[in-house]
Amino acid sequence: MADVIGRAGGLLVEAPHLPGRLLRSLRGGSLERAVSGRVVLVTGASSGIGRATALRIAAAGGTVLLVARGRDALDEVRRAIDAAGGDAHVHRCDLSDLADVERMAAEVLARHGRVDVLVNNAGRSIRRSVDDSYERMHDYERTMQLNYFGAVRLILALLPQMRARRRGHIVNISSTGVQLSVPRYSAYVASKAALDAFARCIAPEVQGDGVRITTVYMPLVRTPMIVPTGRYRSFPALSPDQAANLVADALAHRPRRVASPLGNFVELAHAVLPGAVENVANGAYRLLR
Ligand SMILES: NC(=O)c1ccc[n+]([C@@H]2O[C@H](COP(=O)([O-])OP(=O)(O)OC[C@H]3O[C@@H](n4cnc5c(N)ncnc54)[C@H](OP(=O)(O)O)[C@@H]3O)[C@@H](O)[C@H]2O)c1
């Protein structure tokens, strides 16, 4: 029963993304065409959305490079891909250590020759009001270190070879929280928004070289990341496989952004009626302790 409710909730959250996905499918393109025979690096591939995405890419014929810190969990994903007849390689890295990112990127290019597609998925979230953050500057630093600087360092390391080959795709897993400016997530949302802004600035610089950047504004997904927030148990959320559908769709069709109508509506409302949106968010902040 709980499973049925969970699936129904997941469909409810996935449904708003369906019109965009349908439109893109009509334009053609498939995951197989996008990744078959290509080298695809997925960060945070040992758990949740990244794990499900890595399995999906491997099943579509891509060579998947699995990146995260935990060796055992990465090996488990590699074995699952091997068992299904796919091709995966583990490249351990602490993405919040920029020297380690440089080392890993050099190792990957030396071993595989290129990275055609980069999925920047590894991330950490912090749910804490500003009230509780006055003495916690490190919360802001550690979210930026991984969600922004780690991703930027990796992009800077892999972009030159994509541009030289005149083809590449970078998919950044952002959050609907950026569009909704969710209270209690100032550290997390700001770090995700920083990467979105970085991507929007460099996209016009690199498009002439065949490199596309996609930002996926991911809704709530039932992964280990949201476990600490007990309240989310009763919220509708995607399963990791449903989240991987959104990423697979982004890989297949290379849109500039993947977002729900709700996210887009709130983003637009924020530009036009910021006071009204802030009042609604204040209500949510008081209600959802
Ligand atoms: N779940 C949601 O509701 C949701 C909603 C919107 C956006 N997102 C975004 O989706 C992405 C994936 O989240 P998830 O929910 O799938 O989380 P998850 O299940 O907790 O997985 C996080 C992944 O990131 C890796 N990681 C964490 N710190 C790392 C580090 N310093 N260096 C390298 N890898 C690191 C983890 O592996 P190790 O710990 O072994 O390193 C793990 O593979 C994140 O960017 C998150 O912000 C999630």
XYZ file of C-alpha atoms and ligand atoms in Angstrom:
337
model
C 0.000 0.000 0.000
C 2.755 2.430 1.009
C 4.489 1.529 -2.243
C 1.358 2.367 -4.285
C 0.965 5.704 -2.491
C 4.664 6.410 -3.026
C 4.372 5.663 -6.741
C 1.229 7.786 -7.074
C 2.997 10.638 -5.289
C 5.976 10.213 -7.573
C 3.793 10.419 -10.666
C 2.185 13.536 -9.243
C 5.586 15.204 -8.942
C 6.783 13.914 -12.299
C 3.598 14.901 -14.151
C 4.398 18.633 -14.419
C 7.558 17.737 -16.338
C 5.695 15.600 -18.867
C 4.594 18.301 -21.383
C 8.215 19.426 -21.892
C 9.383 15.829 -22.189
C 6.643 15.057 -24.690
C 7.545 18.075 -26.826
C 11.202 17.080 -26.827
C 10.385 13.462 -27.725
C 8.398 14.688 -30.714
C 11.555 16.464 -31.874
C 13.354 13.086 -31.936
C 16.548 12.024 -30.213
C 17.081 9.155 -27.835
C 19.295 8.339 -24.896
C 20.921 5.549 -26.915
C 21.894 7.976 -29.676
C 23.198 10.478 -27.141
C 25.411 8.135 -25.104
C 26.100 4.962 -27.081
C 29.835 4.701 -27.691
C 30.428 7.860 -25.664
C 32.287 8.458 -22.410
C 29.951 9.840 -19.753
C 31.236 10.983 -16.357
C 28.617 10.996 -13.578
C 29.509 12.536 -10.226
C 27.726 11.265 -7.143
C 27.197 7.992 -9.014
C 27.234 5.846 -5.872
C 23.778 6.776 -4.565
C 20.334 8.141 -5.353
C 19.872 10.071 -8.590
C 23.472 9.610 -9.762
C 23.380 5.836 -9.272
C 20.078 5.470 -11.154
C 21.375 7.745 -13.926
C 24.630 5.788 -14.269
C 22.723 2.492 -14.600
C 20.437 4.029 -17.232
C 23.345 5.444 -19.283
C 25.226 2.136 -19.178
C 22.106 0.258 -20.303
C 21.910 2.658 -23.272
C 25.462 1.781 -24.338
C 27.495 4.575 -22.749
C 30.839 4.026 -21.023
C 30.164 5.401 -17.552
C 32.826 6.886 -15.300
C 31.576 6.630 -11.721
C 32.773 9.372 -9.393
C 32.199 9.809 -5.640
C 34.178 9.311 -2.428
C 32.978 5.927 -1.186
C 34.894 3.125 -2.908
C 32.602 0.259 -1.808
C 29.392 1.879 -3.033
C 31.059 2.815 -6.345
C 32.303 -0.759 -6.787
C 28.785 -2.036 -6.153
C 27.411 0.179 -8.965
C 30.223 -0.912 -11.285
C 29.472 -4.579 -10.563
C 25.746 -4.026 -11.239
C 26.612 -2.423 -14.596
C 29.107 -5.183 -15.443
C 26.519 -7.849 -14.611
C 24.066 -6.215 -17.018
C 26.699 -6.236 -19.777
C 27.596 -2.536 -19.551
C 30.911 -0.717 -19.269
C 31.749 1.306 -16.137
C 34.902 2.501 -14.403
C 35.406 3.807 -10.894
C 37.293 7.069 -10.356
C 37.250 7.910 -6.674
C 37.381 11.608 -5.855
C 36.497 14.049 -3.106
C 34.987 16.805 -5.226
C 35.202 19.314 -2.390
C 39.009 19.005 -2.590
C 39.932 20.968 -5.701
C 43.386 19.373 -6.002
C 41.705 15.969 -5.951
C 39.318 17.101 -8.724
C 42.307 18.119 -10.873
C 43.986 14.786 -10.176
C 40.840 12.807 -11.044
C 40.202 14.771 -14.251
C 43.789 14.174 -15.417
C 43.476 10.457 -14.539
C 40.208 10.188 -16.502
C 41.594 11.922 -19.612
C 44.788 9.842 -19.508
C 42.831 6.586 -19.195
C 39.807 7.216 -21.425
C 41.105 9.885 -23.791
C 38.050 12.105 -23.500
C 34.815 12.863 -21.697
C 31.902 13.466 -24.078
C 29.265 14.106 -21.436
C 29.601 15.361 -17.867
C 26.756 15.000 -15.372
C 27.481 17.228 -12.371
C 25.245 15.506 -9.863
C 27.203 15.107 -6.603
C 25.929 17.483 -3.984
C 25.106 18.124 -0.384
C 22.098 19.829 1.089
C 21.638 21.688 4.378
C 18.229 22.602 5.794
C 18.762 25.279 8.448
C 17.117 28.640 9.082
C 19.272 31.731 9.200
C 18.248 31.976 12.872
C 20.302 28.862 13.524
C 23.141 29.823 11.207
C 24.697 32.900 12.835
C 27.627 30.861 14.145
C 27.723 28.441 11.223
C 29.624 30.172 8.438
C 31.080 26.745 7.601
C 27.646 25.615 6.340
C 27.873 28.240 3.605
C 31.488 27.359 2.857
C 31.011 23.598 2.586
C 27.958 23.784 0.337
C 29.798 26.204 -1.965
C 32.926 24.047 -1.869
C 31.153 20.962 -3.234
C 28.070 22.216 -5.083
C 29.795 25.173 -6.744
C 33.609 25.115 -6.652
C 33.917 21.340 -7.105
C 31.598 21.398 -10.130
C 33.279 24.479 -11.625
C 36.745 22.951 -11.175
C 35.623 19.825 -13.027
C 33.999 21.819 -15.829
C 37.172 23.887 -16.269
C 39.229 20.680 -16.464
C 36.997 18.957 -19.039
C 35.728 21.832 -21.159
C 38.922 22.402 -23.254
C 38.863 18.880 -24.737
C 35.104 19.140 -25.425
C 35.609 22.436 -27.254
C 38.615 21.126 -29.174
C 36.524 18.167 -30.394
C 33.632 20.572 -31.051
C 31.085 18.479 -29.162
C 30.157 18.092 -25.541
C 27.301 18.158 -23.105
C 27.348 19.263 -19.477
C 24.295 18.523 -17.341
C 24.124 20.260 -13.964
C 21.683 18.863 -11.418
C 20.229 21.916 -9.743
C 17.099 22.078 -7.635
C 13.543 23.360 -7.922
C 14.476 25.016 -4.616
C 16.467 27.570 -6.636
C 13.338 28.590 -8.539
C 11.191 28.603 -5.382
C 13.831 30.316 -3.156
C 12.853 27.985 -0.344
C 13.195 29.286 3.232
C 15.685 27.384 5.464
C 17.850 26.453 2.462
C 19.939 29.623 2.064
C 23.289 27.771 2.058
C 22.179 25.009 -0.311
C 20.088 27.092 -2.704
C 22.750 29.810 -3.000
C 25.397 27.228 -3.932
C 23.122 25.681 -6.574
C 22.145 29.122 -7.885
C 25.838 30.011 -8.227
C 26.396 27.072 -10.573
C 23.264 27.990 -12.558
C 24.575 31.542 -13.014
C 28.019 30.243 -14.015
C 26.393 27.975 -16.608
C 24.225 30.753 -18.050
C 27.286 32.999 -18.448
C 29.544 30.477 -20.165
C 26.864 28.828 -22.346
C 26.959 31.552 -25.032
C 30.779 31.438 -24.972
C 30.958 27.722 -25.738
C 27.915 27.085 -27.938
C 29.906 27.916 -31.096
C 32.129 24.951 -30.257
C 29.217 22.515 -30.069
C 29.065 22.376 -26.276
C 25.620 22.515 -24.676
C 24.928 23.099 -20.983
C 21.690 21.848 -19.431
C 20.424 22.774 -15.981
C 17.941 20.335 -14.468
C 15.799 21.933 -11.753
C 15.181 18.674 -9.939
C 12.099 18.345 -7.705
C 12.075 16.384 -4.451
C 13.491 12.862 -4.882
C 13.351 10.079 -2.314
C 17.091 9.479 -1.761
C 19.370 9.350 1.297
C 19.772 13.136 0.946
C 16.245 13.890 2.188
C 16.149 11.269 4.963
C 17.270 13.698 7.718
C 14.154 15.827 7.064
C 11.430 13.623 8.574
C 8.692 15.927 7.294
C 9.511 14.901 3.692
C 8.241 11.393 4.408
C 4.702 12.642 3.743
C 5.627 14.840 0.745
C 5.177 13.594 -2.818
C 8.591 12.815 -4.263
C 10.088 11.189 -7.323
C 11.837 7.844 -7.050
C 15.524 7.847 -8.109
C 14.451 6.052 -11.323
C 11.921 8.788 -12.107
C 14.604 11.401 -11.472
C 16.920 9.479 -13.807
C 14.142 9.734 -16.447
C 14.490 13.525 -16.301
C 18.286 13.301 -16.643
C 18.023 10.739 -19.468
C 15.610 13.057 -21.245
C 18.056 15.949 -20.815
C 20.878 13.819 -22.253
C 18.761 12.732 -25.208
C 17.408 16.153 -26.188
C 19.998 18.600 -24.809
C 17.529 21.312 -23.698
C 19.030 24.320 -21.938
C 16.850 23.754 -18.896
C 14.514 21.152 -17.485
C 11.977 22.611 -15.104
C 8.407 22.123 -14.005
C 5.718 24.700 -14.868
C 5.382 25.359 -11.107
C 9.086 26.200 -10.811
C 8.933 28.430 -13.885
C 5.774 30.129 -12.637
C 7.249 30.950 -9.219
C 10.482 32.180 -10.816
C 8.491 34.502 -13.071
C 6.223 35.612 -10.211
C 9.340 36.451 -8.182
C 10.507 38.791 -10.939
C 7.123 40.502 -11.282
C 5.606 40.335 -7.783
C 8.465 39.686 -5.350
C 6.489 40.900 -2.314
C 3.593 38.522 -2.948
C 5.928 35.554 -3.413
C 7.834 36.466 -0.248
C 4.575 36.591 1.728
C 3.571 33.136 0.523
C 7.056 31.809 1.362
C 6.790 33.390 4.809
C 3.560 31.455 5.365
C 5.300 28.233 4.349
C 8.256 29.060 6.610
C 5.987 29.489 9.646
C 3.893 26.441 8.833
C 6.690 23.988 8.043
C 8.894 24.079 11.144
N 17.031 14.301 -3.400
C 16.413 15.430 -3.730
O 15.253 15.686 -3.309
C 17.064 16.439 -4.628
C 16.272 17.505 -5.110
C 16.866 18.448 -5.946
C 18.200 18.316 -6.296
N 18.938 17.278 -5.800
C 20.349 17.201 -6.182
O 20.591 15.950 -6.816
C 21.951 15.568 -6.617
C 22.003 14.126 -6.140
O 21.350 14.043 -4.890
P 20.768 12.685 -4.285
O 19.460 13.051 -3.710
O 20.870 11.579 -5.271
O 21.774 12.493 -3.061
P 22.482 11.228 -2.407
O 21.703 9.983 -2.627
O 22.823 11.645 -1.026
O 23.835 11.114 -3.262
C 24.827 12.094 -3.184
C 26.011 11.610 -4.018
O 27.024 12.617 -3.996
C 28.259 12.015 -3.588
N 29.065 12.995 -2.865
C 28.728 13.680 -1.741
N 29.754 14.440 -1.334
C 30.767 14.217 -2.228
C 32.092 14.685 -2.344
N 32.618 15.542 -1.458
N 32.840 14.258 -3.371
C 32.335 13.369 -4.281
N 31.095 12.898 -4.223
C 30.321 13.310 -3.212
C 27.829 10.860 -2.675
O 28.824 9.847 -2.564
P 29.940 9.838 -1.392
O 29.265 10.289 -0.137
O 30.427 8.435 -1.350
O 31.005 10.771 -1.847
C 26.625 10.339 -3.460
O 27.059 9.531 -4.527
C 22.528 16.590 -5.629
O 23.276 17.552 -6.319
C 21.302 17.228 -5.017
O 21.558 18.543 -4.575
C 18.400 16.337 -4.986
